[in-house]
XYZ file of C-alpha atoms in Angstrom:
763
model
C 7.899 -9.923 -31.154
C 6.990 -5.870 -30.581
C 6.992 -4.849 -27.204
C 3.854 -3.409 -25.137
C 2.782 0.360 -26.172
C 3.664 1.390 -22.723
C 2.505 4.968 -23.104
C 0.038 6.888 -25.689
C 2.843 8.984 -26.669
C 3.983 9.348 -30.271
C 7.052 8.408 -30.640
C 5.903 5.469 -28.624
C 3.467 4.765 -31.431
C 6.222 5.247 -34.282
C 8.701 2.641 -32.733
C 5.522 0.291 -32.523
C 4.540 0.354 -36.366
C 8.472 0.505 -36.554
C 8.471 -2.754 -35.013
C 5.590 -4.355 -36.571
C 6.772 -3.372 -40.115
C 10.047 -6.291 -39.031
C 7.910 -8.233 -38.392
C 5.921 -7.500 -41.809
C 8.939 -7.940 -43.788
C 9.724 -11.390 -42.357
C 5.746 -12.496 -43.455
C 6.622 -11.360 -47.060
C 9.906 -13.056 -47.190
C 8.201 -15.576 -46.647
C 6.143 -15.655 -48.959
C 8.486 -14.633 -52.047
C 9.545 -18.229 -50.787
C 6.587 -19.934 -51.508
C 6.024 -18.145 -54.325
C 9.348 -18.775 -55.595
C 9.122 -22.673 -54.897
C 5.619 -22.458 -56.357
C 6.740 -21.230 -59.996
C 10.029 -23.733 -59.374
C 7.367 -26.499 -59.284
C 5.735 -25.164 -61.654
C 8.898 -25.246 -64.397
C 10.247 -28.357 -63.439
C 6.574 -30.129 -64.008
C 5.544 -28.919 -67.085
C 8.990 -29.463 -68.189
C 8.312 -32.867 -67.543
C 7.598 -35.116 -69.756
C 6.354 -38.660 -70.549
C 6.458 -41.282 -67.835
C 3.609 -43.815 -67.439
C -0.549 -42.965 -67.448
C -0.421 -42.636 -62.987
C 2.951 -39.866 -63.944
C 0.801 -37.752 -66.341
C -2.154 -37.585 -64.266
C 0.370 -37.058 -60.855
C 1.879 -33.713 -63.631
C -1.662 -32.583 -64.250
C -2.794 -32.206 -60.714
C 0.919 -29.923 -59.569
C 0.221 -28.037 -62.402
C -2.960 -26.949 -61.049
C -2.313 -27.475 -56.843
C 0.574 -24.663 -57.889
C -1.736 -22.571 -60.446
C -3.903 -21.754 -57.240
C -1.523 -21.651 -54.680
C 0.202 -19.430 -56.592
C -3.131 -17.247 -57.391
C -3.476 -17.780 -53.611
C -0.348 -15.722 -52.659
C -0.848 -12.736 -55.213
C -4.181 -12.703 -53.619
C -2.782 -11.839 -50.710
C -0.273 -10.343 -51.565
C -2.421 -6.053 -50.091
C -3.090 -6.773 -46.558
C -1.273 -9.783 -45.963
C -1.066 -9.694 -41.498
C -4.009 -7.296 -41.002
C -4.665 -7.857 -36.906
C -2.577 -9.192 -34.039
C -3.976 -10.480 -30.370
C -2.071 -10.954 -27.335
C -3.332 -13.600 -25.489
C -2.687 -14.338 -21.250
C -0.531 -10.217 -21.241
C 1.897 -11.936 -22.836
C 3.804 -11.237 -26.036
C 5.351 -14.931 -26.541
C 1.574 -15.795 -26.605
C 0.658 -12.190 -29.615
C -0.895 -14.164 -32.468
C -1.040 -12.849 -35.978
C -3.588 -12.563 -38.328
C -3.376 -12.786 -41.989
C -5.068 -13.609 -45.096
C -3.449 -16.756 -45.066
C -1.863 -18.839 -43.262
C 1.791 -18.655 -43.238
C 4.773 -21.148 -40.805
C 7.992 -20.768 -39.338
C 10.008 -23.765 -40.866
C 13.571 -22.687 -38.841
C 11.599 -22.773 -35.543
C 10.053 -26.414 -35.972
C 6.631 -25.436 -38.363
C 5.863 -22.677 -36.136
C 2.700 -20.365 -37.235
C 4.195 -17.272 -37.790
C 0.609 -16.082 -39.040
C -2.768 -17.298 -39.441
C -5.054 -18.006 -41.677
C -8.471 -15.600 -40.885
C -10.070 -18.545 -41.024
C -8.146 -20.844 -39.004
C -10.236 -21.862 -35.554
C -7.114 -20.809 -33.796
C -8.381 -16.372 -35.354
C -11.697 -17.018 -33.899
C -11.061 -14.404 -30.794
C -9.958 -11.626 -33.091
C -13.651 -11.576 -34.130
C -14.617 -12.440 -30.859
C -13.005 -11.840 -28.136
C -15.088 -8.275 -26.325
C -13.855 -6.608 -22.485
C -17.466 -9.064 -21.527
C -16.008 -12.673 -22.128
C -12.019 -11.798 -23.583
C -11.611 -16.407 -24.162
C -7.735 -14.687 -22.902
C -7.052 -12.274 -25.062
C -5.760 -8.882 -23.378
C -5.304 -6.886 -26.532
C -6.513 -6.458 -30.259
C -4.175 -4.773 -32.352
C -5.219 -3.503 -35.974
C -2.380 -3.327 -38.418
C -2.991 -1.188 -41.677
C -0.732 -2.065 -44.388
C -0.199 -0.873 -48.097
C 2.045 -1.743 -50.899
C 4.126 -3.810 -48.629
C 4.955 -0.682 -45.601
C 2.282 -0.775 -42.167
C 0.334 2.252 -42.103
C -0.773 2.447 -39.011
C -1.929 0.288 -35.936
C -5.267 0.572 -33.683
C -4.926 -1.385 -30.292
C -8.067 -2.037 -28.180
C -7.810 -3.265 -25.144
C -9.793 -6.376 -23.621
C -7.918 -6.654 -19.992
C -8.817 -3.826 -18.263
C -6.283 -3.754 -15.801
C -3.771 -4.040 -18.474
C -5.208 -0.262 -19.948
C -5.586 1.221 -16.545
C -1.318 0.059 -16.135
C -0.597 1.721 -20.179
C -3.083 4.595 -19.289
C -5.157 3.651 -21.829
C -9.208 4.466 -21.256
C -10.343 0.709 -21.784
C -14.620 0.050 -23.794
C -16.473 -2.858 -22.989
C -19.077 -2.434 -25.613
C -17.656 -4.312 -28.637
C -18.264 -1.172 -30.885
C -17.509 2.004 -29.099
C -14.634 1.814 -28.599
C -13.381 -0.444 -31.880
C -10.842 3.013 -33.628
C -9.735 0.594 -36.348
C -13.805 -0.145 -36.963
C -14.516 3.054 -36.714
C -11.894 4.426 -39.615
C -13.491 2.011 -41.164
C -16.700 2.912 -41.470
C -15.494 6.986 -42.460
C -13.266 6.635 -44.591
C -14.074 7.872 -48.133
C -16.224 4.813 -50.832
C -14.833 3.841 -53.888
C -16.857 2.472 -56.156
C -16.490 -1.222 -54.864
C -16.817 -2.858 -51.922
C -14.602 -3.033 -48.470
C -12.644 -5.699 -47.748
C -13.359 -5.883 -44.188
C -12.347 -8.916 -43.655
C -10.214 -6.822 -40.825
C -12.866 -5.589 -38.947
C -15.611 -7.878 -38.373
C -17.517 -7.990 -35.925
C -18.955 -10.473 -32.939
C -22.703 -11.296 -34.330
C -21.849 -11.304 -37.971
C -18.896 -13.295 -36.843
C -20.984 -15.901 -34.917
C -23.654 -16.402 -38.851
C -20.104 -16.071 -40.519
C -17.977 -19.485 -39.111
C -21.936 -21.271 -38.322
C -22.241 -24.818 -38.946
C -26.191 -25.310 -39.649
C -26.545 -27.339 -42.772
C -29.563 -26.469 -44.381
C -31.110 -22.024 -45.082
C -30.059 -20.287 -42.950
C -31.730 -16.917 -43.317
C -29.364 -12.762 -41.798
C -32.086 -10.677 -41.213
C -31.012 -7.532 -41.096
C -32.240 -3.584 -41.794
C -29.751 -1.400 -43.351
C -26.172 -0.757 -42.954
C -25.530 -4.155 -40.947
C -23.091 -5.772 -42.653
C -25.067 -8.046 -44.261
C -23.505 -8.776 -47.722
C -20.454 -8.421 -46.044
C -20.875 -11.371 -44.026
C -22.545 -13.290 -46.675
C -18.687 -12.766 -49.384
C -17.108 -13.590 -46.013
C -19.042 -16.325 -45.191
C -18.148 -18.140 -49.350
C -14.857 -18.273 -48.041
C -14.895 -19.388 -44.174
C -16.366 -22.433 -46.580
C -14.908 -22.980 -48.916
C -12.227 -22.403 -47.083
C -13.498 -25.649 -44.271
C -15.556 -27.519 -46.840
C -13.302 -27.032 -49.581
C -12.632 -31.012 -51.040
C -16.367 -30.580 -51.183
C -17.185 -27.699 -52.505
C -14.521 -27.315 -55.032
C -15.553 -30.284 -57.114
C -20.110 -28.425 -56.681
C -18.806 -24.933 -56.261
C -20.286 -22.121 -55.276
C -22.500 -20.132 -56.378
C -23.658 -15.667 -55.083
C -26.699 -14.641 -56.664
C -27.675 -10.238 -56.263
C -29.858 -7.738 -57.066
C -28.437 -6.540 -60.573
C -25.304 -5.638 -62.544
C -23.473 -3.216 -60.097
C -24.000 -4.679 -57.494
C -22.098 -7.476 -58.348
C -19.419 -5.198 -59.173
C -19.588 -3.894 -56.729
C -18.646 -6.598 -54.779
C -16.833 -8.105 -57.137
C -13.369 -7.074 -55.925
C -14.569 -8.532 -52.311
C -13.697 -13.060 -52.868
C -10.865 -12.227 -54.644
C -8.704 -10.722 -52.270
C -9.662 -13.350 -50.085
C -7.520 -15.702 -52.461
C -11.727 -17.333 -53.120
C -11.891 -16.859 -57.383
C -14.560 -20.397 -57.741
C -17.120 -18.641 -57.639
C -20.303 -17.983 -59.100
C -21.720 -14.419 -59.451
C -25.084 -14.200 -61.075
C -28.267 -12.114 -60.882
C -31.768 -13.653 -61.049
C -32.017 -13.030 -64.553
C -29.061 -13.995 -66.190
C -28.858 -17.464 -63.953
C -30.276 -19.204 -67.063
C -27.440 -19.945 -70.276
C -27.558 -18.223 -72.736
C -29.522 -15.683 -71.672
C -29.649 -12.129 -70.608
C -31.525 -10.319 -69.320
C -32.211 -6.868 -70.830
C -36.056 -6.093 -71.714
C -37.952 -4.263 -68.481
C -40.929 -5.355 -67.664
C -43.841 -2.994 -66.147
C -44.064 -3.649 -62.722
C -47.060 -4.699 -63.148
C -45.978 -8.094 -65.971
C -42.721 -8.923 -62.940
C -45.174 -8.788 -60.147
C -47.414 -11.790 -62.493
C -45.013 -13.161 -64.101
C -42.980 -14.115 -60.593
C -46.496 -15.305 -59.021
C -47.199 -19.032 -58.934
C -50.547 -18.530 -60.902
C -47.171 -19.020 -63.985
C -47.162 -22.292 -63.473
C -50.706 -23.681 -64.698
C -49.911 -21.260 -67.512
C -46.344 -22.625 -69.119
C -48.524 -25.722 -68.402
C -51.568 -25.026 -70.042
C -48.365 -23.344 -72.731
C -46.593 -26.169 -73.877
C -49.596 -28.612 -73.582
C -50.913 -25.978 -76.528
C -48.495 -26.721 -78.560
C -49.196 -31.053 -78.313
C -51.537 -30.110 -81.511
C -54.746 -31.960 -83.267
C -55.393 -31.845 -86.596
C -58.634 -29.781 -87.293
C -58.868 -31.985 -90.579
C -56.831 -35.005 -91.962
C -53.402 -35.132 -93.474
C -53.279 -37.245 -96.611
C -50.045 -38.659 -97.051
C -48.043 -40.784 -99.508
C -45.406 -42.924 -98.903
C -44.308 -45.822 -101.275
C -47.108 -44.204 -103.657
C -49.811 -45.444 -101.405
C -51.739 -43.015 -99.541
C -52.614 -42.800 -95.749
C -54.405 -39.967 -94.008
C -53.196 -38.598 -90.337
C -56.817 -37.595 -89.170
C -57.544 -36.807 -85.423
C -57.897 -39.810 -84.410
C -54.774 -41.250 -84.954
C -53.197 -38.743 -83.509
C -55.185 -38.143 -80.586
C -54.996 -41.352 -78.922
C -50.330 -41.148 -79.658
C -51.172 -37.769 -78.134
C -52.750 -39.529 -75.478
C -50.129 -42.873 -74.471
C -47.523 -39.515 -74.749
C -49.364 -37.309 -71.977
C -49.854 -40.431 -69.950
C -46.318 -40.986 -69.491
C -45.696 -37.725 -67.977
C -41.968 -37.285 -69.100
C -41.981 -34.186 -69.879
C -43.104 -32.973 -73.648
C -39.408 -33.498 -75.694
C -38.982 -36.552 -73.977
C -42.547 -37.861 -74.166
C -42.680 -36.574 -79.066
C -40.861 -40.177 -79.445
C -43.771 -41.477 -77.883
C -46.533 -39.868 -80.018
C -44.119 -40.031 -82.556
C -43.690 -43.526 -82.130
C -48.332 -44.104 -81.641
C -48.360 -42.063 -85.435
C -46.343 -44.470 -86.995
C -47.553 -47.436 -85.877
C -51.310 -46.321 -86.943
C -49.724 -45.328 -90.053
C -47.496 -48.680 -91.110
C -51.245 -50.498 -89.679
C -53.069 -48.716 -92.062
C -50.724 -48.416 -95.247
C -49.904 -52.917 -94.095
C -54.214 -52.915 -94.718
C -53.914 -51.021 -98.409
C -50.918 -53.231 -99.994
C -52.932 -56.522 -98.064
C -55.651 -55.751 -100.208
C -54.385 -55.432 -103.408
C -52.618 -58.599 -102.706
C -54.736 -61.088 -101.559
C -58.404 -58.979 -101.706
C -57.962 -57.744 -97.995
C -55.588 -60.007 -96.279
C -52.232 -59.099 -95.752
C -49.378 -60.641 -96.633
C -46.753 -58.712 -94.603
C -44.269 -60.339 -92.076
C -43.326 -58.764 -89.297
C -39.772 -57.926 -90.773
C -42.028 -56.044 -93.046
C -43.686 -54.180 -91.245
C -40.868 -53.220 -89.595
C -38.694 -52.498 -92.027
C -42.256 -50.518 -93.736
C -42.021 -48.560 -90.316
C -38.584 -48.166 -90.060
C -38.153 -46.808 -93.662
C -41.493 -44.054 -92.757
C -39.534 -42.780 -89.598
C -37.325 -41.551 -92.047
C -39.571 -40.728 -94.427
C -39.056 -36.048 -93.552
C -42.759 -35.049 -95.278
C -44.720 -38.294 -92.214
C -42.127 -36.661 -89.449
C -42.916 -32.707 -90.926
C -46.612 -33.699 -90.014
C -45.462 -35.387 -85.879
C -43.320 -32.053 -85.987
C -45.878 -29.587 -87.338
C -48.227 -31.516 -84.361
C -45.827 -32.437 -81.331
C -42.928 -29.715 -82.034
C -39.339 -29.477 -80.546
C -39.987 -26.332 -78.609
C -36.411 -24.904 -77.087
C -37.897 -22.881 -74.532
C -37.297 -19.377 -75.588
C -39.547 -20.612 -78.720
C -42.367 -21.176 -76.417
C -41.912 -17.921 -73.918
C -41.877 -15.931 -76.844
C -44.714 -17.445 -79.076
C -46.506 -17.519 -75.967
C -46.135 -13.361 -75.439
C -46.687 -12.236 -78.385
C -49.961 -14.113 -79.285
C -52.842 -12.985 -77.789
C -54.384 -15.256 -78.995
C -52.228 -18.344 -77.672
C -52.303 -16.433 -74.641
C -55.840 -16.540 -73.814
C -56.003 -20.379 -73.902
C -52.946 -20.444 -71.712
C -54.207 -18.281 -69.507
C -57.411 -17.749 -68.659
C -56.279 -18.608 -65.189
C -55.435 -14.729 -65.234
C -58.042 -12.432 -65.917
C -58.070 -9.620 -68.781
C -55.985 -6.718 -67.496
C -52.990 -9.549 -66.412
C -53.127 -11.312 -70.032
C -52.999 -7.336 -70.828
C -49.752 -6.789 -69.494
C -47.831 -9.921 -70.552
C -48.500 -8.830 -74.017
C -45.378 -7.551 -75.481
C -43.725 -8.050 -79.535
C -40.345 -10.846 -80.371
C -37.495 -8.925 -80.431
C -35.545 -12.020 -78.954
C -34.927 -9.789 -75.592
C -35.819 -11.457 -72.427
C -36.096 -9.275 -68.677
C -34.899 -10.829 -65.603
C -39.047 -12.135 -64.442
C -38.363 -14.008 -67.591
C -35.406 -16.079 -66.336
C -37.017 -18.168 -63.693
C -40.089 -18.691 -66.250
C -37.059 -20.099 -69.201
C -36.380 -22.430 -66.510
C -39.564 -23.630 -65.634
C -40.352 -24.355 -69.010
C -36.829 -26.735 -69.620
C -38.052 -28.371 -66.324
C -41.314 -29.473 -68.693
C -40.302 -29.495 -71.685
C -36.608 -31.566 -70.900
C -34.248 -32.505 -73.152
C -34.079 -34.488 -75.494
C -29.851 -35.165 -76.241
C -29.655 -38.385 -78.104
C -28.268 -36.275 -80.784
C -25.565 -34.399 -78.880
C -24.990 -37.309 -77.217
C -24.306 -38.931 -80.593
C -22.554 -36.199 -81.885
C -20.039 -36.229 -79.037
C -19.666 -40.385 -79.216
C -18.966 -38.668 -83.549
C -16.184 -35.779 -82.408
C -14.659 -38.450 -79.183
C -13.918 -40.703 -82.461
C -12.851 -38.140 -84.862
C -9.612 -37.231 -82.226
C -9.327 -40.166 -81.223
C -8.821 -40.629 -84.834
C -6.104 -38.176 -85.189
C -4.700 -38.476 -82.801
C -3.689 -42.127 -83.630
C -2.424 -39.906 -86.426
C -0.039 -38.455 -85.109
C 0.930 -41.218 -83.512
C 1.857 -43.275 -87.302
C 3.698 -40.398 -88.373
C 5.686 -40.563 -85.612
C 6.344 -44.794 -85.638
C 6.872 -43.322 -89.362
C 9.374 -41.029 -89.035
C 11.899 -42.838 -87.511
C 14.100 -45.471 -89.780
C 13.270 -49.279 -89.782
C 17.463 -49.892 -89.618
C 17.868 -47.448 -86.115
C 15.027 -48.872 -85.754
C 16.108 -52.980 -84.574
C 19.469 -51.482 -83.145
C 17.783 -50.145 -80.818
C 18.071 -50.901 -77.226
C 14.336 -52.737 -77.067
C 14.109 -50.999 -73.945
C 14.360 -47.183 -74.898
C 10.562 -46.401 -75.698
C 9.332 -44.273 -77.938
C 6.714 -41.680 -77.790
C 4.819 -44.304 -79.069
C 5.288 -47.596 -76.286
C 4.104 -44.478 -73.117
C 0.483 -43.824 -74.587
C -2.263 -44.840 -76.628
C -4.086 -43.688 -79.245
C -7.238 -43.071 -76.015
C -4.887 -41.676 -73.916
C -2.920 -38.223 -75.948
C -6.803 -37.442 -76.836
C -8.227 -37.707 -73.230
C -4.837 -35.718 -72.924
C -5.815 -32.964 -75.257
C -9.526 -33.244 -73.446
C -7.666 -31.713 -69.810
C -6.007 -29.214 -72.191
C -9.298 -27.742 -73.000
C -11.095 -28.849 -69.621
C -13.375 -25.535 -67.643
C -13.343 -24.161 -64.188
C -15.365 -24.988 -62.258
C -17.192 -22.138 -62.416
C -16.859 -22.259 -66.427
C -18.732 -25.371 -66.359
C -21.122 -23.898 -63.911
C -22.505 -21.105 -66.032
C -23.145 -23.098 -68.437
C -25.364 -25.811 -67.162
C -28.796 -25.454 -66.347
C -29.518 -28.723 -64.705
C -25.083 -28.018 -61.987
C -25.676 -28.418 -58.520
C -24.220 -26.810 -56.184
C -22.923 -27.337 -52.920
C -23.910 -23.595 -51.421
C -25.977 -20.708 -53.155
C -26.014 -17.870 -50.575
C -28.724 -14.730 -52.109
C -27.889 -11.238 -51.440
C -30.670 -8.980 -51.076
C -32.852 -12.146 -51.348
C -36.136 -10.580 -50.214
C -36.663 -8.837 -53.514
C -37.199 -13.143 -55.711
C -40.292 -14.186 -56.443
C -42.322 -17.253 -55.560
C -40.762 -18.867 -59.154
C -36.673 -16.900 -58.900
C -37.222 -19.669 -55.355
C -38.490 -22.020 -57.817
C -35.666 -21.097 -60.276
C -32.734 -21.108 -57.195
C -33.866 -24.510 -55.348
C -33.587 -26.677 -58.469
C -30.159 -25.206 -58.266
C -29.312 -26.798 -55.055
C -30.910 -29.816 -53.812
C -28.838 -30.270 -50.967
C -30.871 -27.369 -49.401
C -27.520 -25.887 -47.921
C -28.185 -21.734 -48.985
C -27.043 -18.763 -46.532
C -30.645 -15.998 -47.469
C -29.200 -12.326 -46.935
C -32.508 -9.919 -46.767
C -34.296 -7.063 -45.287
C -38.244 -7.855 -45.718
C -38.479 -4.052 -44.327
C -36.574 -3.397 -47.794
C -38.641 -5.216 -50.357
C -38.878 -3.165 -53.163
C -40.183 -5.962 -55.906
C -43.619 -5.923 -55.794
C -43.301 -10.039 -55.728
C -40.995 -10.360 -53.339
C -41.085 -11.380 -50.285
C -42.658 -10.546 -47.316
C -42.051 -12.774 -45.136
C -39.013 -15.660 -44.726
C -41.021 -17.849 -43.810
C -43.495 -18.194 -46.578
C -40.870 -18.143 -48.656
C -38.957 -21.182 -47.583
C -41.314 -23.601 -46.087
C -42.718 -24.931 -48.738
C -38.833 -25.978 -49.189
C -38.202 -26.723 -44.952
C -40.609 -26.801 -43.561
C -39.206 -26.231 -40.186
C -35.239 -26.678 -40.696
C -34.070 -22.713 -41.026
C -32.712 -20.700 -38.754
C -33.014 -16.956 -38.163
C -29.833 -15.553 -37.713
C -30.677 -11.404 -36.890
C -28.060 -8.230 -37.219
C -28.739 -5.784 -35.497
C -25.661 -3.270 -35.305
C -26.158 -0.642 -38.479
C -22.297 0.376 -38.648
C -22.963 1.975 -42.545
C -25.882 4.726 -41.589
C -24.943 7.359 -39.595
C -27.481 7.772 -36.463
C -28.831 11.274 -37.776
C -29.895 9.669 -40.771
C -31.877 7.021 -39.651
C -33.955 8.467 -37.180
C -35.145 10.324 -40.291
C -35.815 6.802 -42.290
C -36.941 5.092 -38.261
C -40.316 6.718 -39.069
C -40.777 5.243 -42.565
C -39.963 1.641 -40.871
C -41.889 2.966 -38.758
C -45.323 2.586 -41.815
C -43.798 0.016 -43.359
C -44.261 -2.262 -40.197
C -44.069 -1.026 -36.542
C -43.259 -4.632 -35.401
C -39.657 -4.138 -37.145
C -37.097 -2.607 -34.527
C -34.622 -0.256 -36.020
C -31.090 -1.447 -36.399
C -28.406 0.692 -34.047
C -26.281 3.359 -35.264
C -22.727 2.809 -33.726
C -22.023 6.249 -35.673
C -22.936 10.273 -35.822
C -21.475 12.612 -38.135
C -23.159 15.578 -36.316
C -24.430 16.332 -40.353
C -28.745 16.538 -39.926
C -30.256 15.495 -43.774
C -31.874 18.285 -45.210
C -34.620 18.708 -47.398
C -34.354 21.602 -50.036
C -38.131 22.104 -52.060
C -37.218 24.283 -55.682
C -39.617 25.467 -58.934
C -39.603 21.640 -60.891
C -37.453 24.391 -62.990
C -34.426 24.288 -60.967
C -34.693 20.835 -59.426
C -30.948 19.855 -61.938
C -29.740 23.328 -61.509
C -29.744 22.480 -57.664
C -28.523 18.674 -57.161
C -25.803 20.241 -59.914
C -24.724 23.361 -57.540
C -25.063 20.960 -54.299
C -22.674 18.354 -56.561
C -20.613 21.330 -57.087
C -20.355 22.296 -53.457
C -18.456 18.939 -51.839
C -15.354 18.693 -51.037
C -13.646 15.768 -50.277
C -12.800 11.983 -52.154
C -15.567 9.397 -51.566
C -18.769 8.687 -54.463
C -21.470 10.665 -54.267
C -25.794 9.519 -55.672
C -28.421 10.571 -57.290
C -31.122 8.657 -56.869
C -34.444 9.812 -58.521
C -37.744 8.189 -59.695
C -37.467 6.336 -62.426
C -38.900 8.976 -64.850
C -36.670 11.780 -63.797
C -33.284 9.221 -64.728
C -33.025 10.334 -68.368
C -33.119 13.232 -67.513
C -30.402 13.331 -64.591
C -28.048 11.544 -66.074
C -26.692 14.420 -66.913
C -25.487 14.885 -64.031
C -22.471 11.539 -63.374
C -19.300 11.358 -63.436
C -16.457 9.973 -62.319
C -17.386 10.322 -58.848
C -21.517 11.581 -59.258
C -24.231 7.632 -59.810
C -28.379 9.102 -61.395
C -29.914 5.661 -60.468
C -33.458 4.007 -59.763
C -34.215 2.678 -56.240
C -33.989 -0.568 -57.804
C -30.908 -0.068 -58.928
C -28.871 1.668 -55.585
C -29.862 -1.929 -53.485
C -27.155 -3.168 -51.868
C -24.825 -0.429 -52.079
C -23.922 2.406 -49.978
C -22.070 5.950 -50.830
C -20.573 8.958 -49.447
C -23.246 11.617 -50.200
C -26.599 10.842 -51.455
C -29.416 13.332 -53.064
C -33.337 12.294 -52.542
C -34.733 13.385 -55.480
C -38.927 14.046 -55.229
C -39.801 11.674 -52.424
C -43.190 11.317 -53.109
C -42.737 10.103 -57.280
C -40.936 7.290 -55.591
C -43.675 6.589 -52.514
C -46.613 6.914 -55.945
C -44.667 4.468 -58.867
C -44.903 1.263 -56.598
C -46.481 -0.733 -54.766
C -43.758 -1.150 -51.800
C -42.941 2.793 -52.405
C -42.590 3.037 -49.117
C -40.295 -0.005 -48.378
C -38.001 1.751 -51.891
C -38.471 5.346 -50.311
C -36.736 3.150 -46.883
C -33.859 1.683 -49.122
C -33.198 5.177 -50.832
C -32.844 7.006 -47.214
C -30.435 4.381 -46.025
C -27.810 4.161 -49.214
C -25.843 7.177 -47.387
C -23.029 7.514 -45.425
C -22.467 10.163 -44.033
C -25.165 12.764 -45.915
C -28.320 13.170 -46.636
C -29.933 15.636 -48.113
C -33.540 15.344 -50.370
C -34.668 18.114 -53.710
C -37.818 17.833 -54.110
C -41.346 20.110 -55.923
C -44.024 17.991 -54.433
C -45.202 18.315 -50.156
C -43.424 16.269 -48.737
C -44.612 13.147 -47.615
C -46.252 12.893 -44.206
C -43.397 10.089 -43.308
C -40.665 12.945 -43.988
C -41.741 15.159 -41.864
C -38.938 15.523 -39.366
C -36.579 17.144 -41.731
C -35.813 20.084 -40.852
C -35.623 22.374 -44.945
C -32.131 23.867 -46.126
């Protein structure tokens, strides 16, 4: 083990790095050995053939196991070991922390490296000088390409710190040089993996054992998203068997955000997670259409429940005029009375629309059969039916198969899809007026649109609700599945017959009867099942295509943006109600979003939800947060301002320009930037198209909505008054925009600054 640092000289520091490099090399040697073993075992398993059904099943399980191991080892290649804790002041009690666990096979399988989620690794995150948990020193180890690049020591034993000539700290944040180095590092456009710098209040949430709804409320820059993702990794690690089959769903606010966080979980060795926005959560539908703010607000309200119910009932019609049909040369009439009675029976079953259709159809066919029987009986015997029950059953079956009868039934009670119902509803003002009589004329007008086959983010919860109201009659699909399975068995039997027929009879006669041929080891059904196994999808892939899939755990990031209808959609996917909700009601920008966690959650879980809070702002410098605090006070004076842990010495400035100078001023400010990192121009939606030419490799031009959940080194906020004006929650949007920067903030405006930004100095 490396010696303790005796002094702060560069030479001693270099010796410590050299010692850590030796240990890291040992760990990578063991990782290579583990990888080589898994590769060799996988090759051996793949080369094996035949065997009993049990042996084949075991072989398939081992194949999956070794492939998962190899993926885990590849994911741990970068930053394999990132920390060390020294216990009780002795090097022999040092524990190394990393992305996975590694054991010393030559020394009674003692741990060489602790998985960061293991209980023994917990002090790396929780220990402070106030509560050291026997930790005397915590070391953060930085590496790149298997080489140690830096170490940062933090002493928790003040006596040891004084002996070594190091000044200790006891605030748990301010003295952690590794954390501050990570915070000051330039952004890359993807979320940095902060597993090495998780703080105490974050770690407590990550490892929480609360089994209902856990709310993580935190202001900007408090690490909410990082906590949510690392909680996903921790839960997958701790409850692997439970969650491997059901999966974990992570919902984010937009596609940009999902791309931003997409690299974090794979870097922690977890790949079985589905990431989605609300708009893309309904299978087969991509959210591409943009609604007006008011239309989105109306669609997100619970008032749409009655609208959708009425829209479905509106498709359950009765004929205004009798429908005359001919069957087997006899006339029959489907009139309003027959249809009304059939509709009443179908509705009283309380089944979803498509599942109630057979009841409607049977009632109509029974009535038409009786009508036909009466007509035929009158012709045959002057009014008394001579038809037996078997005759009536045969007539009913033939009528059920008659295309004209079926067309008449379908016209009154059609098989419907959610997409069809919603598109027809919103494209037809008359249909919308009938279904949405409870809405104001203005709101109905906001909802009307042309049907171009596209849907928006606010439509996905409506489609999901309609899917519940309509139901899926999968009788035909089950029959198709049975036919496909029979065809697969027949193909497998043909293959076995070819193998049987390819062996000459005289050779078979001479073979030892104990020597098994291929067709002795497997039958057609087993061969077909083996083919099915080879086409098996991952849990995430199967879940993404199945609307009725229920997950073991759901994480909702930027949860304050979800509407009441969106919450209904989420809750259907998590009946056990084991959810991590991450957000900040002060940052709610969507007019249909949440203003209270209690109002959102208690209809589903009553009092069984727990509120936790993140109070330390790691992202936003104190100079910027001082300006944002005024906006937060205007939103809700009762909300506490997150405490910023650092200052940059760069107070934000406002640049007032003439309208014709707006784009040019922004271009000059961007050109004057020095150093690495990313920049964002955040502007009102109306200005984004004309400013889009400013975008480049390290510069994005975004609306505030699209920037939600993201962070940039430098932010240029354009026309704050227009941002306030364009939304009913403009103050919330302005607060979000002000808190995206990790280093510098500039405000460029042509109109008067809002009063809430009066503390800004002019450039």
